[in-house]
Coordinates of C-alpha atoms and ligand atoms in Angstrom, one line a residue:
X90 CA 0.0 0.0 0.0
X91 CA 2.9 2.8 0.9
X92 CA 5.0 1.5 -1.5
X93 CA 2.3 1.9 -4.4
X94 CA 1.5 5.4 -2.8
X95 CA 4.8 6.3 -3.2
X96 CA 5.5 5.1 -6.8
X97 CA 2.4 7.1 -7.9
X98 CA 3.9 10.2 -6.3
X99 CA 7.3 9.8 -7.8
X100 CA 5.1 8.7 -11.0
X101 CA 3.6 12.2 -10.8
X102 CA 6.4 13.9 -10.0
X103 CA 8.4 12.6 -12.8
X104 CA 5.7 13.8 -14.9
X105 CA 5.2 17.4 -13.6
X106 CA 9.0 17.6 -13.7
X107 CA 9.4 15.9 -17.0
X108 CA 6.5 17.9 -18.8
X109 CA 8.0 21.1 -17.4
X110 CA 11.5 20.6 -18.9
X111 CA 9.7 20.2 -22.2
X112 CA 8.2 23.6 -21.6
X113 CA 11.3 25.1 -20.7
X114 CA 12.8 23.0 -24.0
X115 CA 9.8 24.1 -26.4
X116 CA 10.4 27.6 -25.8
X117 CA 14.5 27.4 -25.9
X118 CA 14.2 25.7 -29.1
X119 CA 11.3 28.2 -30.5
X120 CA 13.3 31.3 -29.6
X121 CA 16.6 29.8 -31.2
X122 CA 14.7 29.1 -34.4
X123 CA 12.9 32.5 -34.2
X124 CA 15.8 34.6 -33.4
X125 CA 17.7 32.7 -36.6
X126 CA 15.4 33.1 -38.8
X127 CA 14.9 36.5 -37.9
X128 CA 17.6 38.8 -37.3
X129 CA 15.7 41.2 -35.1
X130 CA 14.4 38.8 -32.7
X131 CA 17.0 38.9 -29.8
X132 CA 17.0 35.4 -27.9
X133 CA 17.2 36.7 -24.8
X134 CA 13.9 38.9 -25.2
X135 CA 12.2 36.0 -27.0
X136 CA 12.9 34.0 -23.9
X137 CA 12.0 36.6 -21.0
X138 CA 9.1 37.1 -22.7
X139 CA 7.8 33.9 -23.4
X140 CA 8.6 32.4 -19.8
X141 CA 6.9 35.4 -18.7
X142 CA 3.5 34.3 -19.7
X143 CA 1.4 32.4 -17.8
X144 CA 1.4 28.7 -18.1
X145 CA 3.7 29.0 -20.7
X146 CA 5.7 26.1 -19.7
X147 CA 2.5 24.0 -19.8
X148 CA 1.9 24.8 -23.5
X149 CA 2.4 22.7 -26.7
X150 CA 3.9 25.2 -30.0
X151 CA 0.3 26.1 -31.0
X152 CA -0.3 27.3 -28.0
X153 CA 3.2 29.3 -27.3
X154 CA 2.2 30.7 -30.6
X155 CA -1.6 32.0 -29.2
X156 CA 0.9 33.5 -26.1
X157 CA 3.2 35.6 -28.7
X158 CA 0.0 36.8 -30.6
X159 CA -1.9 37.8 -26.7
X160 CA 2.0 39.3 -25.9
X161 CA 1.6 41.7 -29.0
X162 CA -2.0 42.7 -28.5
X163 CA -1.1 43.9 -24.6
X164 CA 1.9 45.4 -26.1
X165 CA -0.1 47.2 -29.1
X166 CA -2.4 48.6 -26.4
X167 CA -0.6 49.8 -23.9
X168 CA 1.7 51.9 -26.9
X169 CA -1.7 53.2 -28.2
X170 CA -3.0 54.2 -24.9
X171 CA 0.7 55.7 -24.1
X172 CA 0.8 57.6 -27.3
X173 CA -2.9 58.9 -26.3
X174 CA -1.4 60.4 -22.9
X175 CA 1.7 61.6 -24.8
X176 CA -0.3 63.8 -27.0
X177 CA -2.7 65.0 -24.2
X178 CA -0.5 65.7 -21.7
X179 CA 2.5 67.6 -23.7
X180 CA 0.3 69.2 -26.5
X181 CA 2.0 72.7 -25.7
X182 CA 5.6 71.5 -25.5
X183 CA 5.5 68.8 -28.2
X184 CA 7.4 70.1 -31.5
X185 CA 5.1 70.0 -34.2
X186 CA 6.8 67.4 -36.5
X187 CA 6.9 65.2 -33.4
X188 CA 3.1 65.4 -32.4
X189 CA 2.3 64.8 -36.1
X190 CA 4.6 61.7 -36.2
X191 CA 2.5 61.0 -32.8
X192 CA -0.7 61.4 -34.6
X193 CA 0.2 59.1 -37.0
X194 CA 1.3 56.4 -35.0
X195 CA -1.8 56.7 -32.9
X196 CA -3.3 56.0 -36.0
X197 CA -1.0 53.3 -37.2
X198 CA -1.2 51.2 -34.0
X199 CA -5.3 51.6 -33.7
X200 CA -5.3 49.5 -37.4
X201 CA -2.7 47.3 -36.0
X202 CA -4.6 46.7 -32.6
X203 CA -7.9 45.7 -35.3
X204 CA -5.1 43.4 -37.3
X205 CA -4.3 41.6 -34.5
X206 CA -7.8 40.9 -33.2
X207 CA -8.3 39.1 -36.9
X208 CA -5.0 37.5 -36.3
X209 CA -6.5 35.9 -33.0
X210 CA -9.5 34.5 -34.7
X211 CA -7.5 33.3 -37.9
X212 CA -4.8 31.4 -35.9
X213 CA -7.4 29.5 -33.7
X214 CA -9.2 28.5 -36.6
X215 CA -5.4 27.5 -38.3
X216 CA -6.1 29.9 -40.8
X217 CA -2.3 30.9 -40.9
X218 CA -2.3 32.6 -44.0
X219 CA -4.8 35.3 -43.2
X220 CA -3.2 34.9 -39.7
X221 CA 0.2 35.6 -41.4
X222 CA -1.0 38.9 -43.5
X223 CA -2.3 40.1 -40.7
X224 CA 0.4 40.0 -38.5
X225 CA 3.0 41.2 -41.0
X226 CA 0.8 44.4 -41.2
X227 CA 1.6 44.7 -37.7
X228 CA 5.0 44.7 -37.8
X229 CA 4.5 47.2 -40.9
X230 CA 2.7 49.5 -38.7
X231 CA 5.6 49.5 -35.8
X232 CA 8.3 49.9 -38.9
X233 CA 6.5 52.9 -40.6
X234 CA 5.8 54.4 -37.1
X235 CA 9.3 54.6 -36.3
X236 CA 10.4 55.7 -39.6
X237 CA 8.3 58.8 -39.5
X238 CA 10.5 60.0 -36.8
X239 CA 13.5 59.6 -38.7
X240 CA 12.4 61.5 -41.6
X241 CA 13.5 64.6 -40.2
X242 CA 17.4 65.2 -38.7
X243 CA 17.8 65.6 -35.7
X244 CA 14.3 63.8 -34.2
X245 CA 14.3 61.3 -31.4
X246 CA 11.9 58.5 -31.6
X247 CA 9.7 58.3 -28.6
X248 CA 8.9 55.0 -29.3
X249 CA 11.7 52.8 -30.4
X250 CA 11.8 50.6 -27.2
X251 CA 8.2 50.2 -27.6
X252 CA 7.8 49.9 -31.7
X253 CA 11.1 47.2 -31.3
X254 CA 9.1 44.7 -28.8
X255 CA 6.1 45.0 -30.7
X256 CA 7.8 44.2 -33.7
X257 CA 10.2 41.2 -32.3
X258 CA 6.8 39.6 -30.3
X259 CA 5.3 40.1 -34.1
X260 CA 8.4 38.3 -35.5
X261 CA 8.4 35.3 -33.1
X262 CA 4.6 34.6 -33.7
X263 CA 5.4 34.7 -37.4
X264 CA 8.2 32.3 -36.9
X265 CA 6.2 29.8 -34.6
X266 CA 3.5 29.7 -37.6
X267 CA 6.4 29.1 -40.4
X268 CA 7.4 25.7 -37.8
X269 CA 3.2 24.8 -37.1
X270 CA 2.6 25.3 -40.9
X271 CA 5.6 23.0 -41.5
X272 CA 4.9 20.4 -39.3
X273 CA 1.1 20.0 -40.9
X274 CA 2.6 19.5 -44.2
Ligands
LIG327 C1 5.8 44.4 -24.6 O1 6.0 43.0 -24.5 C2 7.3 42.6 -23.9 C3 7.3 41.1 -23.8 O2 6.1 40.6 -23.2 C4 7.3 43.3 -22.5 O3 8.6 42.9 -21.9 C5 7.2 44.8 -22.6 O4 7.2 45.3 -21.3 C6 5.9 45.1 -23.3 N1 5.9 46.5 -23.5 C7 4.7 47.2 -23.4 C8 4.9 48.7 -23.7 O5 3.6 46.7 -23.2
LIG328 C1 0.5 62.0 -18.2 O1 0.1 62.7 -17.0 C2 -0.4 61.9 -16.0 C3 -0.9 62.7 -14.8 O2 -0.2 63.9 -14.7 C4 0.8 61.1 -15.5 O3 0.5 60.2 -14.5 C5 1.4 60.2 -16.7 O4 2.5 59.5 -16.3 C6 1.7 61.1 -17.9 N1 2.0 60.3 -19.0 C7 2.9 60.6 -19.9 C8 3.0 59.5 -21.0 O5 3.6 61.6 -19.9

């Protein structure tokens, strides 16, 4: 009787311990294919982030992928509702060219935050080509947001920090889709 008590609880230990090394593996090996693949995915961030989300050691690559794609929406969100408070606290002591490059991010990110809800849907339903467009138009939007800054000498992008995680968490996603789309074939 103990001794079959304790085999199941070294049974389920082995298990829980096992099953959270492949976690840990799932995301190693996702981030080193992401971050080669993709030269602007950093490793590092690609692991800090994805450790980071809940029960993300649990989940199987389709569902690290969901993760990334939830990552970027909260990412896409917060920048929007940052730019929002940018532009209504500073109105008066913005420099023009930089609260129009504001404006048009604001706008740039509100499409991207619409983009990324289809995304969502299109990926649960393993649509990942519509999945796909969508999320490239994301990492569009972070690209031409940053850009506008740079068209003028001498401008500092307010944003790079933010527009460079949106756009890496965009670039892993796209890369977990490449190695799902892969394995179906
Ligand atoms: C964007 O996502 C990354 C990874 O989850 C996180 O470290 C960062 O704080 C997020 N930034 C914003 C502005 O939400
Ligand atoms: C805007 O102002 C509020 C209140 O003064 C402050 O809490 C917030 O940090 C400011 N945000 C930005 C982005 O400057």
């Amino acid at each position: 009787m103990k001794c079959s008590y304790f085999s199941l609880t070294l049974f389920l230990f082995s298990l829980f311990f096992l099953s959270s090394i492949n976690g840990q593996d799932l995301i190693y090996n996702t981030c080193k294919t992401s971050s080669q693949q993709d030269p602007n995915v950093k490793f590092q961030f690609c692991t800090t982030s994805l450790q980071a989300a809940p029960a993300s050691h649990c989940a199987d690559l389709k569902g690290l992928g969901m993760m990334s794609i939830r990552l970027t929406r909260y990412n896409l969100t917060d920048t929007r509702c940052y730019i929002k408070r940018l532009l209504k606290n500073n109105t008066k002591i913005l420099d023009p060219y930089v609260k129009s490059c504001l404006v048009d991010c604001f706008e740039l990110y509100s499409d991207a935050i619409s983009d990324i809800k289809d995304a969502m849907k299109s990926y649960n339903s393993k649509q990942f080509f519509d999945a796909n467009v969508r999320i490239s138009s994301v990492m569009d939007a972070t690209t031409t947001c940053e850009d506008g800054f740079k068209q003028k000498r001498g401008v500092v992008s307010l944003l790079t920090k933010r527009n460079d995680a949106t756009f890496q968490l965009s670039a892993i996603t796209l890369s977990i889709m490449n190695i799902l789309q892969n394995s179906l074939k």
